[in-house]
mmCIF file of C-alpha atoms in Angstrom:
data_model
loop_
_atom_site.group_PDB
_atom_site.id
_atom_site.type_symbol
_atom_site.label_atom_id
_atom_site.label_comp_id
_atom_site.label_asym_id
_atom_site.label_seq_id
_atom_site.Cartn_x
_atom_site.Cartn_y
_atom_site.Cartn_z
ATOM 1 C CA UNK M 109 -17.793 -25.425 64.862
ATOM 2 C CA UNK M 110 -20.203 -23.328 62.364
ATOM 3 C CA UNK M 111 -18.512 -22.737 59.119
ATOM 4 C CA UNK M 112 -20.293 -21.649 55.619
ATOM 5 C CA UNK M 113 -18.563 -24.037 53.304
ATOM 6 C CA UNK M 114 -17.901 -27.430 55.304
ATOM 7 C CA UNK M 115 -19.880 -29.355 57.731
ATOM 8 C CA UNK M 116 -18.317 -30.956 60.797
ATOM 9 C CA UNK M 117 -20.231 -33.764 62.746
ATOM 10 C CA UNK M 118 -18.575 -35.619 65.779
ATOM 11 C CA UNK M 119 -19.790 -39.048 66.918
ATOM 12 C CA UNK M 120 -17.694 -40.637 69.998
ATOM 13 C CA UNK M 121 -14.325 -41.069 68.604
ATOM 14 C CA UNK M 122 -15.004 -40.456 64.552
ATOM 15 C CA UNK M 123 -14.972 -36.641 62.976
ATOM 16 C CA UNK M 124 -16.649 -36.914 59.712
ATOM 17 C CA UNK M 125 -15.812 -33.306 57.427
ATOM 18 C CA UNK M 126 -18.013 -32.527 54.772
ATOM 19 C CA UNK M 127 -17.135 -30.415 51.981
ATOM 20 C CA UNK M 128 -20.477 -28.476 51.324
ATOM 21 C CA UNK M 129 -20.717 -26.654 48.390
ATOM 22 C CA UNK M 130 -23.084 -28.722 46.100
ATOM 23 C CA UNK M 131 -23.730 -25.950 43.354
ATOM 24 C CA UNK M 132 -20.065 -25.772 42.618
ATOM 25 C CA UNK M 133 -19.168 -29.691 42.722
ATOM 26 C CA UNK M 134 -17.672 -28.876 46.382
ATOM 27 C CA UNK M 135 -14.758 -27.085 44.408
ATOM 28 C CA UNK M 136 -12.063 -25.452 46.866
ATOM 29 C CA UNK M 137 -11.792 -21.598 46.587
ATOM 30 C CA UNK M 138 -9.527 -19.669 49.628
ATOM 31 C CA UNK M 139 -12.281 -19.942 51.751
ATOM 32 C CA UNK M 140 -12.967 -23.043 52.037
ATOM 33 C CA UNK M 141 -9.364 -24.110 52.286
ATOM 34 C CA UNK M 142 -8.879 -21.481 55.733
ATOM 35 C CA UNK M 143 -12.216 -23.569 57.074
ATOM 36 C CA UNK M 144 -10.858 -26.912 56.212
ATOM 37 C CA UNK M 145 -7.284 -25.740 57.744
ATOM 38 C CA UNK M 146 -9.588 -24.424 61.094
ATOM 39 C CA UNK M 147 -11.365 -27.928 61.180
ATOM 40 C CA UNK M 148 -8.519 -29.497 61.093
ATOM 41 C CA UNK M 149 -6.172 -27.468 63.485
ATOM 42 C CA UNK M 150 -8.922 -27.873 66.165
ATOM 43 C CA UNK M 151 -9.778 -31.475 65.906
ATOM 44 C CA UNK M 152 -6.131 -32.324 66.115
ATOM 45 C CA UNK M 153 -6.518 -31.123 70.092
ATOM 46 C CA UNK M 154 -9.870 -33.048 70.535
ATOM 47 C CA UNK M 155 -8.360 -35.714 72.547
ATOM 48 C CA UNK M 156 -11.627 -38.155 72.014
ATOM 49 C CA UNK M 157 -11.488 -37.755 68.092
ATOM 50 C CA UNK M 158 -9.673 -40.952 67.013
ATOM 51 C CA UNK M 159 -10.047 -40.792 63.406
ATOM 52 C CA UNK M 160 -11.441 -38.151 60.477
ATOM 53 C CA UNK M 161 -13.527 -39.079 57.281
ATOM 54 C CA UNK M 162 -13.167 -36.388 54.554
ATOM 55 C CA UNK M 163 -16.029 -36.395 52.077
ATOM 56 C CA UNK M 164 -17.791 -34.145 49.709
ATOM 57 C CA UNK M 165 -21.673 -33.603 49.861
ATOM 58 C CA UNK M 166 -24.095 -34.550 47.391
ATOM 59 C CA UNK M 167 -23.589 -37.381 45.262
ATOM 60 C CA UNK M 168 -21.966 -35.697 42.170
ATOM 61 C CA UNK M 169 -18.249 -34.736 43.001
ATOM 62 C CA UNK M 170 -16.057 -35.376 46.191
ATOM 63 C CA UNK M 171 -13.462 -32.030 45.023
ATOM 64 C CA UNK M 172 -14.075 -31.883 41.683
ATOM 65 C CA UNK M 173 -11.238 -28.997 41.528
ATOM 66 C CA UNK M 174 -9.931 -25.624 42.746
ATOM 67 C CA UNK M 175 -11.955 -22.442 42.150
ATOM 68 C CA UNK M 176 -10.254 -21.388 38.921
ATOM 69 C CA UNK M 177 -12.297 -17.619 38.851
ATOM 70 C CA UNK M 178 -10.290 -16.900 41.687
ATOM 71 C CA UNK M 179 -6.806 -17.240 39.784
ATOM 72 C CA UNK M 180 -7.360 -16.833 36.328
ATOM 73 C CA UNK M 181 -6.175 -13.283 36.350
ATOM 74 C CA UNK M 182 -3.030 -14.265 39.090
ATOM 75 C CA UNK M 183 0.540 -13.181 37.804
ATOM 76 C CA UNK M 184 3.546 -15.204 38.441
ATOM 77 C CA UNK M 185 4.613 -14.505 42.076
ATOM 78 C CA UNK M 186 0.815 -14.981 42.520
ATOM 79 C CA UNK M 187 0.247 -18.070 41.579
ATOM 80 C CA UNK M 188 3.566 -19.694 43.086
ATOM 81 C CA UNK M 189 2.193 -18.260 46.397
ATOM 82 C CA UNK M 190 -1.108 -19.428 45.888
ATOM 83 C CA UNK M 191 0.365 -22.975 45.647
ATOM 84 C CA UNK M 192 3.002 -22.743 48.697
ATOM 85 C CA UNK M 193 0.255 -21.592 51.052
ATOM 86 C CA UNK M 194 -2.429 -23.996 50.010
ATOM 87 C CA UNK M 195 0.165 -26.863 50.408
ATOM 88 C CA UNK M 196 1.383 -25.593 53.808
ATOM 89 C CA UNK M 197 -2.396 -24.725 55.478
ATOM 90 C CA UNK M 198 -4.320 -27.736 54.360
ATOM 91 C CA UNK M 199 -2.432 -30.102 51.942
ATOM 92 C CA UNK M 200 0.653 -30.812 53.904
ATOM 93 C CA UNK M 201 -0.918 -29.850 57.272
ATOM 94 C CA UNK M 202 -3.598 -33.063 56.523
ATOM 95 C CA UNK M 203 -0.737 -35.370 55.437
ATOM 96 C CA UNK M 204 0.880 -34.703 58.472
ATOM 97 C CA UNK M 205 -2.017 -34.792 61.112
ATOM 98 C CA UNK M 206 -1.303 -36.934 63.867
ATOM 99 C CA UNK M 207 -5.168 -38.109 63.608
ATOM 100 C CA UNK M 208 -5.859 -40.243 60.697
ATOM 101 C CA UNK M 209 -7.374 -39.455 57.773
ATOM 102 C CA UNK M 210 -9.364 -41.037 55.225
ATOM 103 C CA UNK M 211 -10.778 -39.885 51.761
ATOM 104 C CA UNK M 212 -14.057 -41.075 51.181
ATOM 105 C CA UNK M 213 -14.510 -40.243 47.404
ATOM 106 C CA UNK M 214 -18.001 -39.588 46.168
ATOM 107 C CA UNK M 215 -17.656 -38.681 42.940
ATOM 108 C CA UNK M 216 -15.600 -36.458 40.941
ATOM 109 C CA UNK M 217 -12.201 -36.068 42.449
ATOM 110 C CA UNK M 218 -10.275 -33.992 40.279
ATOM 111 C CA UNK M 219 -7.150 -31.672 40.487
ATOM 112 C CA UNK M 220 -7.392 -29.715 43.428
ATOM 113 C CA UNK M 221 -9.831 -32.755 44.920
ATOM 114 C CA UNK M 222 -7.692 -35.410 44.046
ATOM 115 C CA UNK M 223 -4.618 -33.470 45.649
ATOM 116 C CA UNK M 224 -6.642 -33.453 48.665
ATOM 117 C CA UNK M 225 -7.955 -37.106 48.783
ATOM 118 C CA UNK M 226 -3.828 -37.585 48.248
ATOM 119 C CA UNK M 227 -3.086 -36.009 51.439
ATOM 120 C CA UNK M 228 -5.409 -38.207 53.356
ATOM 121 C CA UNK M 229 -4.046 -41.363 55.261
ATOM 122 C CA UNK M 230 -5.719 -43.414 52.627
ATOM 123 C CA UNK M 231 -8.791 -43.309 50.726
ATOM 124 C CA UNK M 232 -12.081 -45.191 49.475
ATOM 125 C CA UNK M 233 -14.228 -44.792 46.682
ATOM 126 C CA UNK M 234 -17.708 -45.163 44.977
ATOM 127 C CA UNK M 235 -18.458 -46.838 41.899
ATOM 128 C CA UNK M 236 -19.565 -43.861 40.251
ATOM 129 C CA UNK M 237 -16.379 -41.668 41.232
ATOM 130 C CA UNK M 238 -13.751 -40.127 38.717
ATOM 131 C CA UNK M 239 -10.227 -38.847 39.344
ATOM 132 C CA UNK M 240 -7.741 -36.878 37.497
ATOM 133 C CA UNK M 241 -5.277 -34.147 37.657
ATOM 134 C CA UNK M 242 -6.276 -32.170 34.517
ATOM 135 C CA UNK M 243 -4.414 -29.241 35.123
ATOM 136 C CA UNK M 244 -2.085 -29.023 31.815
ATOM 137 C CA UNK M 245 -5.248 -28.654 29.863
ATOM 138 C CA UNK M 246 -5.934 -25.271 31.466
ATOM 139 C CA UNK M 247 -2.097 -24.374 31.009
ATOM 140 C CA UNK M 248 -0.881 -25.025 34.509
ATOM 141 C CA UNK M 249 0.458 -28.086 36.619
ATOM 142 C CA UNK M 250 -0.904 -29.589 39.695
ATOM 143 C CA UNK M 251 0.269 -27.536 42.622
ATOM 144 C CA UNK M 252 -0.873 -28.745 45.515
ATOM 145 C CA UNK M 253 1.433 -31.441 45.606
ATOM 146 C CA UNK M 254 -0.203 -33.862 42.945
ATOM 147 C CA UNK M 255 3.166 -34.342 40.957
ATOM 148 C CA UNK M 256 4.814 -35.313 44.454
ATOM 149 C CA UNK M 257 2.129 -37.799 45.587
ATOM 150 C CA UNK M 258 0.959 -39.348 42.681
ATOM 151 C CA UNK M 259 3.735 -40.356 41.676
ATOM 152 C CA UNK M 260 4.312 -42.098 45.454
ATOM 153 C CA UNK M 261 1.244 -43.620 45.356
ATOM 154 C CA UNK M 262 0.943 -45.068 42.043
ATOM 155 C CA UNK M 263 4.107 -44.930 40.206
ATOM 156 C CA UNK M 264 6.105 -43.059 37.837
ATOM 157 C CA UNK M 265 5.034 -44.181 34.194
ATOM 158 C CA UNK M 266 1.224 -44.173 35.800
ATOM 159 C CA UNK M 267 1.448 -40.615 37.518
ATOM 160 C CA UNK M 268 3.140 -39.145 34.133
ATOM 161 C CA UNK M 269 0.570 -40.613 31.964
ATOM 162 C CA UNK M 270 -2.464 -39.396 34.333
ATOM 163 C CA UNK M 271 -1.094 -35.653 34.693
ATOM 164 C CA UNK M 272 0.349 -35.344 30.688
ATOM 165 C CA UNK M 273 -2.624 -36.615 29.368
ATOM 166 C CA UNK M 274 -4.834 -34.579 31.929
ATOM 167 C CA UNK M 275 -7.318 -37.959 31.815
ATOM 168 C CA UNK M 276 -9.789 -39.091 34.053
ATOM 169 C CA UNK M 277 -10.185 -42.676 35.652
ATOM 170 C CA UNK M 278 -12.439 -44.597 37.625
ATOM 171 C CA UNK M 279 -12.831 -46.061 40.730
ATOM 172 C CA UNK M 280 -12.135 -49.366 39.980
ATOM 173 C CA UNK M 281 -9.068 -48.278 37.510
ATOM 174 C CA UNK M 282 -7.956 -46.025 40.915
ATOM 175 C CA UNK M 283 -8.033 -49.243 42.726
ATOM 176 C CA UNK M 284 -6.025 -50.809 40.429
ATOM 177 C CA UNK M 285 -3.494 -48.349 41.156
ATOM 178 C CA UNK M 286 -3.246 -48.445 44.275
ATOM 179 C CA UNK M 287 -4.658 -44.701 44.601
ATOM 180 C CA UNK M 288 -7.478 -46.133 46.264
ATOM 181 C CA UNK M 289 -7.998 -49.154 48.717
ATOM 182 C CA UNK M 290 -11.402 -49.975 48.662
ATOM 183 C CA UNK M 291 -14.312 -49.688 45.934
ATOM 184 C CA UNK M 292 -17.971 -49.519 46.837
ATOM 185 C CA UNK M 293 -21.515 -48.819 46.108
ATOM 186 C CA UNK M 294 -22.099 -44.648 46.785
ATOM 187 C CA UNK M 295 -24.592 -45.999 49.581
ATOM 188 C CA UNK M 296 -22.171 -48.280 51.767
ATOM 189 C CA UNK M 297 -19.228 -45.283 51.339
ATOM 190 C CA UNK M 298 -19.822 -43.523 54.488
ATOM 191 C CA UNK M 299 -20.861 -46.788 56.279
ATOM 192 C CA UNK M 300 -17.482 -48.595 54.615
ATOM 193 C CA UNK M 301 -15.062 -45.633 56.133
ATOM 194 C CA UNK M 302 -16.868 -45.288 60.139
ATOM 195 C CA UNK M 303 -16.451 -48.810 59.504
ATOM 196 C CA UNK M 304 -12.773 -48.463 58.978
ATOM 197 C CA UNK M 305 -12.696 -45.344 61.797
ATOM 198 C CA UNK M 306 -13.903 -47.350 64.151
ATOM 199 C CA UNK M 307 -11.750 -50.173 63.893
ATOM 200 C CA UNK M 308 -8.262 -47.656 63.813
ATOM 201 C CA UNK M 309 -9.961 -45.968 66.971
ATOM 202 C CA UNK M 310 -9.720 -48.734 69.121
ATOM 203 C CA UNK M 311 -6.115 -49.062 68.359
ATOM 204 C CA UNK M 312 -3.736 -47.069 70.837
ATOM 205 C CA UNK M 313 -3.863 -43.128 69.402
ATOM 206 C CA UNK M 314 -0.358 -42.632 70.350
ATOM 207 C CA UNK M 315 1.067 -45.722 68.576
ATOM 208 C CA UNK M 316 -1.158 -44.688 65.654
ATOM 209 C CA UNK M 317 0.297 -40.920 65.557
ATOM 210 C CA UNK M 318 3.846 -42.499 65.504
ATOM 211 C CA UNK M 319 3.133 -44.662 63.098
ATOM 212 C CA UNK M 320 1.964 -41.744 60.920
ATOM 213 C CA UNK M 321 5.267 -39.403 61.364
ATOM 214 C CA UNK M 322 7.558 -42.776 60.608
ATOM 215 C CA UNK M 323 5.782 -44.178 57.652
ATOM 216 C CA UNK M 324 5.415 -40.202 56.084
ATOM 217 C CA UNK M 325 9.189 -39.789 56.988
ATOM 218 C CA UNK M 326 9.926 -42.085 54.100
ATOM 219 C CA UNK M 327 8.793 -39.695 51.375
ATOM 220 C CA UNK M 328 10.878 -36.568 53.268
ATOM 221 C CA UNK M 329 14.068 -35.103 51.776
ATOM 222 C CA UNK M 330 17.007 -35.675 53.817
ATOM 223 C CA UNK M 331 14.966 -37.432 56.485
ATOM 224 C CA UNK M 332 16.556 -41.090 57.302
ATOM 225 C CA UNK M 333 12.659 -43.200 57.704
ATOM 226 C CA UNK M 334 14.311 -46.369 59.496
ATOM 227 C CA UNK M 335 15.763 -43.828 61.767
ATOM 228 C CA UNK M 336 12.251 -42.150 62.550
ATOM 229 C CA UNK M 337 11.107 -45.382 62.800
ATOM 230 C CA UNK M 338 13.402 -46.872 65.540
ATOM 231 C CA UNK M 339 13.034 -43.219 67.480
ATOM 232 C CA UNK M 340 9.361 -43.616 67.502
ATOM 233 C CA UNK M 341 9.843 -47.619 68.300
ATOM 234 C CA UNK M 342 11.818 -46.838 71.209
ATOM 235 C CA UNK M 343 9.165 -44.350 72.457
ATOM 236 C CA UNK M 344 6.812 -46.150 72.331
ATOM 237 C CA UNK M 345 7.743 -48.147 75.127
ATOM 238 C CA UNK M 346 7.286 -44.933 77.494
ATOM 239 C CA UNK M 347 3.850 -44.499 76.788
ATOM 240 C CA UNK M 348 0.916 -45.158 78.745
ATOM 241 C CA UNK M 349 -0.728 -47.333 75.744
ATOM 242 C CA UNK M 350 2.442 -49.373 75.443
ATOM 243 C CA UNK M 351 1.737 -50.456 79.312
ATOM 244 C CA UNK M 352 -1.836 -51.648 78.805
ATOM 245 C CA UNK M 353 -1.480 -52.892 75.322
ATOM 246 C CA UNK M 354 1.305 -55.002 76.884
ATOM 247 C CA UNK M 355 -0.706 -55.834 79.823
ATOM 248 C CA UNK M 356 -3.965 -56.115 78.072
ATOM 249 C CA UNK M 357 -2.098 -58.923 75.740
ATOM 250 C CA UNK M 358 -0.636 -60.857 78.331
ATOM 251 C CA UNK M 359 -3.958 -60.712 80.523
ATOM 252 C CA UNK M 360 -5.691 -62.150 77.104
ATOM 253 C CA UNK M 361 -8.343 -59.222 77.380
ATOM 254 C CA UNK M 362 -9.062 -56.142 74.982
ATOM 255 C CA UNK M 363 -6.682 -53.176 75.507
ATOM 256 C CA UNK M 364 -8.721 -49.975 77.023
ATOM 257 C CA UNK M 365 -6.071 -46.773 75.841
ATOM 258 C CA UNK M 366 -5.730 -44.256 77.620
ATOM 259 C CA UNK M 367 -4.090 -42.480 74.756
ATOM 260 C CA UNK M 368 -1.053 -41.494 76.912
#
């Protein structure tokens, strides 16, 4: 896969997505959202690929925001579609990837960049990075889903605070939280999340992609989670990977998936 803005490496069973545009802080214009979309879209059908880290290149900024040039001038209709297809080809199409995917922050993760660490399965963190939604103090609101998962992921009283005061916090603040799960030095990142990729990618890939639609059922409108959940239980126990998980167990040796 060549791209211009994003570099995608493969090793055995962990995709690793970099988000390479140093000179602008890796922030996402409409390019670079269609690459990250076509990334995506075609490591979802690598059936090796286990697991995706998401980073940012350089050791400044992870996102550190949306290409404002290319909407400053954007009229109403504009900018509402501007925010329903950015949530539909990358932010809600990530959240939703049966692959899991995890955020390793490297800096400054802000608006646009902290809506996409959001999407992500879950995320990790460097010492040195910074996150924030600071959209209000440009005249706008987050609209890539940051007042929807914020909120989910932290709180109500935290999310408002973070998004009406359009403040930045740190790592170890975001782990606080809850926004993020781990904190490290900017050197062990990477290492910390194939560490974390490897170990999901010797669990059972179907299991995992079930375990993805239930648990992201919860936060749906109208969608019953405990009723996802006991659909996805149940089939489970037609799979391939159910059979030599359960076999594997009972023979007291490690489970080899087929991922069937």
């Amino acid at each position: 896969m060549n791209f211009e803005n994003i570099l995608v490496d493969i090793q055995d069973t962990v995709a690793k997505i970099t988000i390479n545009r140093p000179k602008k802080l890796n922030a996402l214009n409409k390019k670079t959202i269609q690459e990250l979309h076509t990334a995506f879209k075609e490591i979802q059908s690598y059936t090796d690929v286990q697991a995706v880290i998401l980073t940012g290149s350089g050791e400044k900024a992870f996102v550190a925001g949306a290409d404002i040039s290319e909407f400053a001038n954007f009229s109403e209709e504009e900018g509402a579609n501007l925010a329903k297809e950015g949530q539909e080809k990358l932010f809600d199409f990530v959240e939703n990837l049966t692959k899991p995917v995890i955020a390793a922050v490297n800096g400054f993760a802000l608006g646009g960049g902290l809506e996409l660490a959001m999407a992500c399965h879950f995320r990790i963190a460097s010492e040195n990075a910074k996150m924030g939604l600071p959209e209000v103090s440009l005249g706008v609101i987050p609209g890539y889903g940051g007042t929807q998962r914020l909120p989910q992921l932290i709180g109500k009283g935290k999310a408002m605070e973070m998004i009406l005061t359009a403040g930045m916090i740190s790592a170890e603040d975001a782990k606080e939280y809850g926004l993020v799960n781990h904190v490290t030095t900017l050197e062990d990142l990477l290492p910390l999340a194939e560490k974390l990729a490897i170990k999901i990618a010797k669990n059972s890939s179907v299991a995992i992609s079930k375990a993805i639609e239930a648990v992201n059922a919860n936060y749906k409108d109208g969608v019953d989670g405990y009723y996802v959940e006991i659909e996805n239980f149940g089939n489970c126990f037609e799979t391939e990977d159910f059979k030599e998980g359960t076999t594997a167990f009972l023979e007291k040796r490690k489970p080899d998936f087929p991922g069937e």
